[in-house]
Short mmCIF file of the C-alpha atoms (twelve columns), coordinates in Angstrom:
data_MODEL
# 
_entry.id   MODEL 
# 
loop_
_atom_site.group_PDB 
_atom_site.id 
_atom_site.type_symbol 
_atom_site.label_atom_id 
_atom_site.label_alt_id 
_atom_site.label_comp_id 
_atom_site.label_asym_id 
_atom_site.label_seq_id 
_atom_site.Cartn_x 
_atom_site.Cartn_y 
_atom_site.Cartn_z 
_atom_site.pdbx_PDB_model_num 
ATOM 1   C CA . ALA A 1   6.563   -0.614  3.576   1 
ATOM 2   C CA . MET A 2   8.969   -2.718  1.562   1 
ATOM 3   C CA . ALA A 3   8.932   -0.561  -1.534  1 
ATOM 4   C CA . GLY A 4   9.959   3.003   -2.033  1 
ATOM 5   C CA . GLY A 5   7.997   5.091   -4.497  1 
ATOM 6   C CA . GLY A 6   9.666   6.688   -7.469  1 
ATOM 7   C CA . GLY A 7   7.637   9.870   -7.236  1 
ATOM 8   C CA . LYS A 8   5.458   11.485  -9.871  1 
ATOM 9   C CA . GLN A 9   8.152   11.328  -12.560 1 
ATOM 10  C CA . GLY A 10  8.581   7.610   -12.008 1 
ATOM 11  C CA . ALA A 11  4.825   7.023   -12.159 1 
ATOM 12  C CA . LEU A 12  4.579   8.872   -15.472 1 
ATOM 13  C CA . THR A 13  7.689   7.288   -16.976 1 
ATOM 14  C CA . TYR A 14  6.403   3.774   -16.300 1 
ATOM 15  C CA . GLY A 15  2.942   4.626   -17.590 1 
ATOM 16  C CA . GLY A 16  1.549   4.948   -14.074 1 
ATOM 17  C CA . LEU A 17  2.773   1.501   -13.021 1 
ATOM 18  C CA . GLU A 18  5.914   2.421   -11.054 1 
ATOM 19  C CA . PRO A 19  4.366   2.220   -7.540  1 
ATOM 20  C CA . TYR A 20  2.683   -1.091  -8.378  1 
ATOM 21  C CA . LEU A 21  5.774   -2.566  -10.038 1 
ATOM 22  C CA . SER A 22  8.054   -1.438  -7.201  1 
ATOM 23  C CA . ASN A 23  5.728   -3.022  -4.655  1 
ATOM 24  C CA . THR A 24  5.431   -6.243  -6.677  1 
ATOM 25  C CA . MET A 25  9.178   -6.540  -7.221  1 
ATOM 26  C CA . SER A 26  9.920   -5.797  -3.564  1 
ATOM 27  C CA . SER A 27  7.635   -8.663  -2.505  1 
ATOM 28  C CA . ILE A 28  9.393   -11.058 -4.890  1 
ATOM 29  C CA . LEU A 29  12.845  -9.879  -3.789  1 
ATOM 30  C CA . ALA A 30  11.954  -10.197 -0.121  1 
ATOM 31  C CA . SER A 31  10.607  -13.745 -0.396  1 
ATOM 32  C CA . THR A 32  13.476  -14.961 -2.606  1 
ATOM 33  C CA . LEU A 33  16.203  -13.483 -0.413  1 
ATOM 34  C CA . LYS A 34  14.531  -14.997 2.647   1 
ATOM 35  C CA . ALA A 35  15.117  -18.435 1.122   1 
ATOM 36  C CA . PHE A 36  18.679  -17.604 0.078   1 
ATOM 37  C CA . GLU A 37  21.179  -19.338 2.394   1 
ATOM 38  C CA . PRO A 38  24.810  -18.929 1.311   1 
ATOM 39  C CA . GLU A 39  27.311  -21.399 2.747   1 
ATOM 40  C CA . SER A 40  29.249  -18.527 4.288   1 
ATOM 41  C CA . GLY A 41  26.500  -17.698 6.751   1 
ATOM 42  C CA . ALA A 42  25.897  -14.184 5.458   1 
ATOM 43  C CA . TYR A 43  22.321  -12.983 5.674   1 
ATOM 44  C CA . LEU A 44  20.694  -10.700 3.092   1 
ATOM 45  C CA . SER A 45  17.212  -9.247  3.452   1 
ATOM 46  C CA . LEU A 46  15.337  -6.497  1.637   1 
ATOM 47  C CA . HIS A 47  15.077  -3.050  3.213   1 
ATOM 48  C CA . SER A 48  13.604  -1.120  0.267   1 
ATOM 49  C CA . PHE A 49  13.267  -1.189  -3.495  1 
ATOM 50  C CA . THR A 50  12.378  1.468   -6.037  1 
ATOM 51  C CA . LEU A 51  12.385  1.489   -9.811  1 
ATOM 52  C CA . GLY A 52  13.012  5.232   -9.735  1 
ATOM 53  C CA . GLY A 53  12.039  7.828   -12.309 1 
ATOM 54  C CA . THR A 54  14.108  6.686   -15.302 1 
ATOM 55  C CA . ALA A 55  12.771  3.714   -17.206 1 
ATOM 56  C CA . PRO A 56  15.118  1.296   -19.022 1 
ATOM 57  C CA . LEU A 57  15.422  1.479   -22.810 1 
ATOM 58  C CA . VAL A 58  13.514  -1.052  -24.926 1 
ATOM 59  C CA . ARG A 59  15.483  -2.390  -27.901 1 
ATOM 60  C CA . GLY A 60  14.874  -4.876  -30.713 1 
ATOM 61  C CA . LEU A 61  11.136  -5.490  -30.251 1 
ATOM 62  C CA . ARG A 62  9.893   -8.559  -32.114 1 
ATOM 63  C CA . VAL A 63  6.363   -9.981  -31.947 1 
ATOM 64  C CA . ASP A 64  5.592   -13.634 -32.761 1 
ATOM 65  C CA . ARG A 65  2.692   -16.030 -32.495 1 
ATOM 66  C CA . GLY A 66  2.986   -18.340 -29.513 1 
ATOM 67  C CA . ASP A 67  1.260   -21.567 -28.558 1 
ATOM 68  C CA . ASN A 68  -2.470  -21.823 -27.751 1 
ATOM 69  C CA . ASN A 69  -3.482  -18.505 -29.372 1 
ATOM 70  C CA . THR A 70  -0.933  -16.489 -27.423 1 
ATOM 71  C CA . VAL A 71  1.280   -13.638 -28.582 1 
ATOM 72  C CA . GLU A 72  4.951   -13.406 -27.640 1 
ATOM 73  C CA . ALA A 73  6.868   -10.126 -27.539 1 
ATOM 74  C CA . HIS A 74  10.669  -10.394 -27.409 1 
ATOM 75  C CA . PHE A 75  12.893  -7.421  -26.598 1 
ATOM 76  C CA . ASP A 76  15.907  -6.268  -24.609 1 
ATOM 77  C CA . LEU A 77  15.690  -3.985  -21.595 1 
ATOM 78  C CA . ASP A 78  18.795  -1.824  -21.251 1 
ATOM 79  C CA . PHE A 79  19.372  -0.575  -17.703 1 
ATOM 80  C CA . ILE A 80  21.925  2.218   -18.157 1 
ATOM 81  C CA . GLN A 81  22.141  5.219   -15.838 1 
ATOM 82  C CA . THR A 82  18.742  4.475   -14.340 1 
ATOM 83  C CA . ASP A 83  18.020  5.421   -10.731 1 
ATOM 84  C CA . LEU A 84  16.726  1.980   -9.776  1 
ATOM 85  C CA . THR A 85  17.916  1.363   -6.218  1 
ATOM 86  C CA . VAL A 86  17.837  -1.702  -3.974  1 
ATOM 87  C CA . ILE A 87  18.759  -1.347  -0.300  1 
ATOM 88  C CA . LEU A 88  19.569  -4.606  1.499   1 
ATOM 89  C CA . VAL A 89  20.324  -5.490  5.096   1 
ATOM 90  C CA . LEU A 90  23.629  -7.370  5.283   1 
ATOM 91  C CA . LYS A 91  24.353  -9.374  8.420   1 
ATOM 92  C CA . LEU A 92  27.399  -11.566 8.903   1 
ATOM 93  C CA . SER A 93  26.547  -14.390 11.271  1 
ATOM 94  C CA . THR A 94  29.733  -16.462 11.254  1 
ATOM 95  C CA . LEU A 95  32.398  -16.100 13.930  1 
ATOM 96  C CA . THR A 96  35.038  -15.677 11.231  1 
ATOM 97  C CA . HIS A 97  33.497  -12.429 10.059  1 
ATOM 98  C CA . ALA A 98  31.913  -11.262 13.306  1 
ATOM 99  C CA . MET A 99  34.225  -8.238  13.400  1 
ATOM 100 C CA . LEU A 100 32.438  -6.804  10.349  1 
ATOM 101 C CA . PRO A 101 29.311  -4.941  11.485  1 
ATOM 102 C CA . SER A 102 25.843  -5.415  10.047  1 
ATOM 103 C CA . THR A 103 24.949  -2.617  7.685   1 
ATOM 104 C CA . LEU A 104 22.495  -1.355  5.104   1 
ATOM 105 C CA . ILE A 105 23.932  -1.587  1.608   1 
ATOM 106 C CA . SER A 106 22.760  0.226   -1.496  1 
ATOM 107 C CA . ILE A 107 22.844  -1.456  -4.911  1 
ATOM 108 C CA . SER A 108 22.693  1.201   -7.608  1 
ATOM 109 C CA . ASP A 109 24.198  2.357   -10.919 1 
ATOM 110 C CA . LEU A 110 22.806  -0.757  -12.555 1 
ATOM 111 C CA . ASP A 111 24.319  -1.654  -15.934 1 
ATOM 112 C CA . ALA A 112 22.619  -4.611  -17.603 1 
ATOM 113 C CA . ARG A 113 20.894  -5.787  -20.758 1 
ATOM 114 C CA . VAL A 114 18.026  -8.142  -19.925 1 
ATOM 115 C CA . PRO A 115 16.400  -10.094 -22.801 1 
ATOM 116 C CA . LEU A 116 12.716  -10.517 -22.011 1 
ATOM 117 C CA . LYS A 117 9.816   -12.509 -23.380 1 
ATOM 118 C CA . VAL A 118 6.299   -11.278 -22.647 1 
ATOM 119 C CA . THR A 119 3.490   -13.738 -23.358 1 
ATOM 120 C CA . PHE A 120 -0.221  -12.933 -23.344 1 
ATOM 121 C CA . GLU A 121 -3.503  -14.008 -24.916 1 
ATOM 122 C CA . PRO A 122 -5.320  -11.283 -26.891 1 
ATOM 123 C CA . THR A 123 -8.883  -10.525 -25.812 1 
ATOM 124 C CA . LEU A 124 -11.785 -8.726  -27.478 1 
ATOM 125 C CA . ASP A 125 -12.377 -6.388  -24.536 1 
ATOM 126 C CA . TYR A 126 -10.268 -3.611  -23.061 1 
ATOM 127 C CA . PRO A 127 -7.323  -3.774  -22.309 1 
ATOM 128 C CA . PHE A 128 -7.285  -6.371  -25.148 1 
ATOM 129 C CA . ALA A 129 -4.777  -8.606  -23.372 1 
ATOM 130 C CA . GLY A 130 -5.053  -11.270 -20.707 1 
ATOM 131 C CA . PRO A 131 -2.495  -11.630 -17.903 1 
ATOM 132 C CA . LEU A 132 1.071   -10.855 -19.024 1 
ATOM 133 C CA . SER A 133 3.828   -13.386 -18.275 1 
ATOM 134 C CA . PHE A 134 7.393   -11.989 -18.150 1 
ATOM 135 C CA . SER A 135 10.408  -14.307 -18.555 1 
ATOM 136 C CA . ILE A 136 14.149  -13.719 -18.933 1 
ATOM 137 C CA . GLU A 137 15.477  -15.405 -22.064 1 
ATOM 138 C CA . GLY A 138 18.892  -16.953 -22.629 1 
ATOM 139 C CA . GLY A 139 19.913  -17.625 -19.027 1 
ATOM 140 C CA . LEU A 140 21.119  -15.221 -16.352 1 
ATOM 141 C CA . PRO A 141 22.124  -11.822 -17.755 1 
ATOM 142 C CA . GLU A 142 25.411  -10.188 -16.804 1 
ATOM 143 C CA . VAL A 143 24.650  -7.438  -14.295 1 
ATOM 144 C CA . LYS A 144 27.119  -4.783  -13.168 1 
ATOM 145 C CA . PHE A 145 26.319  -2.537  -10.222 1 
ATOM 146 C CA . LYS A 146 27.808  -0.411  -7.464  1 
ATOM 147 C CA . VAL A 147 27.545  -1.584  -3.852  1 
ATOM 148 C CA . LEU A 148 27.962  1.004   -1.104  1 
ATOM 149 C CA . PRO A 149 27.131  0.923   2.621   1 
ATOM 150 C CA . VAL A 150 24.348  3.269   3.707   1 
ATOM 151 C CA . SER A 151 24.449  3.055   7.514   1 
ATOM 152 C CA . GLU A 152 26.328  5.933   9.143   1 
ATOM 153 C CA . SER A 153 27.120  3.821   12.214  1 
ATOM 154 C CA . SER A 154 28.490  0.779   10.368  1 
ATOM 155 C CA . GLY A 155 32.019  2.097   10.001  1 
ATOM 156 C CA . LEU A 156 31.900  1.072   6.326   1 
ATOM 157 C CA . LYS A 157 30.084  4.085   4.864   1 
ATOM 158 C CA . GLY A 158 31.705  5.184   1.619   1 
ATOM 159 C CA . VAL A 159 33.642  1.926   1.161   1 
ATOM 160 C CA . ASP A 160 33.142  0.298   -2.250  1 
ATOM 161 C CA . LEU A 161 32.120  -3.234  -1.266  1 
ATOM 162 C CA . ASN A 162 32.896  -4.453  -4.777  1 
ATOM 163 C CA . SER A 163 36.545  -4.234  -3.669  1 
ATOM 164 C CA . MET A 164 35.807  -6.865  -0.998  1 
ATOM 165 C CA . PRO A 165 35.499  -10.105 -3.050  1 
ATOM 166 C CA . LEU A 166 33.772  -12.199 -0.385  1 
ATOM 167 C CA . LEU A 167 31.055  -9.629  0.304   1 
ATOM 168 C CA . SER A 168 30.482  -8.820  -3.360  1 
ATOM 169 C CA . THR A 169 30.199  -12.554 -4.131  1 
ATOM 170 C CA . TRP A 170 27.531  -12.993 -1.440  1 
ATOM 171 C CA . ILE A 171 25.565  -10.071 -2.833  1 
ATOM 172 C CA . LYS A 172 25.882  -11.243 -6.446  1 
ATOM 173 C CA . ASP A 173 24.821  -14.785 -5.488  1 
ATOM 174 C CA . GLY A 174 21.783  -13.382 -3.698  1 
ATOM 175 C CA . LEU A 175 20.736  -11.287 -6.694  1 
ATOM 176 C CA . ASP A 176 21.348  -14.189 -9.090  1 
ATOM 177 C CA . SER A 177 19.041  -16.357 -6.977  1 
ATOM 178 C CA . VAL A 178 16.326  -13.717 -7.471  1 
ATOM 179 C CA . LEU A 179 16.840  -13.494 -11.251 1 
ATOM 180 C CA . GLU A 180 16.841  -17.295 -11.609 1 
ATOM 181 C CA . GLU A 181 13.175  -17.300 -10.572 1 
ATOM 182 C CA . PHE A 182 12.352  -15.479 -13.827 1 
ATOM 183 C CA . VAL A 183 14.592  -17.311 -16.306 1 
ATOM 184 C CA . ASP A 184 12.464  -19.107 -18.914 1 
ATOM 185 C CA . PRO A 185 10.497  -21.331 -18.261 1 
ATOM 186 C CA . GLY A 186 10.113  -19.437 -14.979 1 
ATOM 187 C CA . PHE A 187 8.051   -16.239 -15.115 1 
ATOM 188 C CA . VAL A 188 6.287   -13.532 -13.172 1 
ATOM 189 C CA . ARG A 189 2.670   -12.752 -14.057 1 
ATOM 190 C CA . PHE A 190 1.023   -9.345  -14.191 1 
ATOM 191 C CA . ASP A 191 -2.791  -9.092  -14.433 1 
ATOM 192 C CA . LEU A 192 -3.189  -5.835  -16.347 1 
ATOM 193 C CA . GLU A 193 -7.010  -5.905  -16.401 1 
ATOM 194 C CA . ARG A 194 -7.256  -6.427  -12.638 1 
ATOM 195 C CA . TYR A 195 -4.738  -3.670  -12.009 1 
ATOM 196 C CA . LEU A 196 -6.640  -1.174  -14.190 1 
ATOM 197 C CA . LYS A 197 -9.936  -1.977  -12.461 1 
ATOM 198 C CA . LEU A 198 -8.471  -1.442  -8.985  1 
ATOM 199 C CA . SER A 199 -6.510  1.713   -9.780  1 
ATOM 200 C CA . THR A 200 -8.067  5.150   -9.483  1 
ATOM 201 C CA . TRP A 201 -6.797  8.267   -11.148 1 
ATOM 202 C CA . VAL A 202 -7.250  11.454  -9.094  1 
ATOM 203 C CA . ALA A 203 -7.670  14.973  -10.411 1 
ATOM 204 C CA . CYS A 204 -4.064  16.012  -9.807  1 
ATOM 205 C CA . GLY A 205 -2.777  13.303  -12.093 1 
ATOM 206 C CA . GLY A 206 -1.526  10.993  -9.355  1 
ATOM 207 C CA . MET A 207 -2.629  7.418   -8.855  1 
ATOM 208 C CA . VAL A 208 -3.880  5.640   -5.777  1 
ATOM 209 C CA . GLY A 209 -5.052  2.137   -5.166  1 
ATOM 210 C CA . GLY A 210 -3.572  -0.933  -6.777  1 
ATOM 211 C CA . VAL A 211 -2.891  -4.449  -5.592  1 
# 
């Protein structure tokens, strides 16, 4: 599977949506990175993605009326000391860098403030909202993160790849290409009603099903 689960704590922290959101985000990351072709010839693909058990902080919530009977919620998501983790496969295909082995790299310790706009149309029936559209406002946010090799056999394990400008630039460009998909007017849509209908709560408090 593309996505890693965040466990019971993650499911509860995200209101039961962590497995679904991790799976959705992993699909988007995988497809966007597949289309990412840096001039250097480096190749990035998704190995796994998990939101983890610590949700970002929501700050400065403001609700406005939008166009065509919609409601817009504006707020900042602060990712500080969360355990969100992305593991990518890094392959260097050019002869110039052939001496550097392919490796799994972990992107963690995310530090970012992401301004979001959530747009939806209120409905009379539960859950009282149509599909939710999420957009990043104000252009690409500044994102700081730690990049470390994961593969034991790569010879790079423990090396901070942020100290290698060329590699860190490739990785940052790849992540920026993912975020650009969501910058307003771009968006990702979440059908809350469909998700709730397809999800089943079990007696132990866990959740199965989903889309």
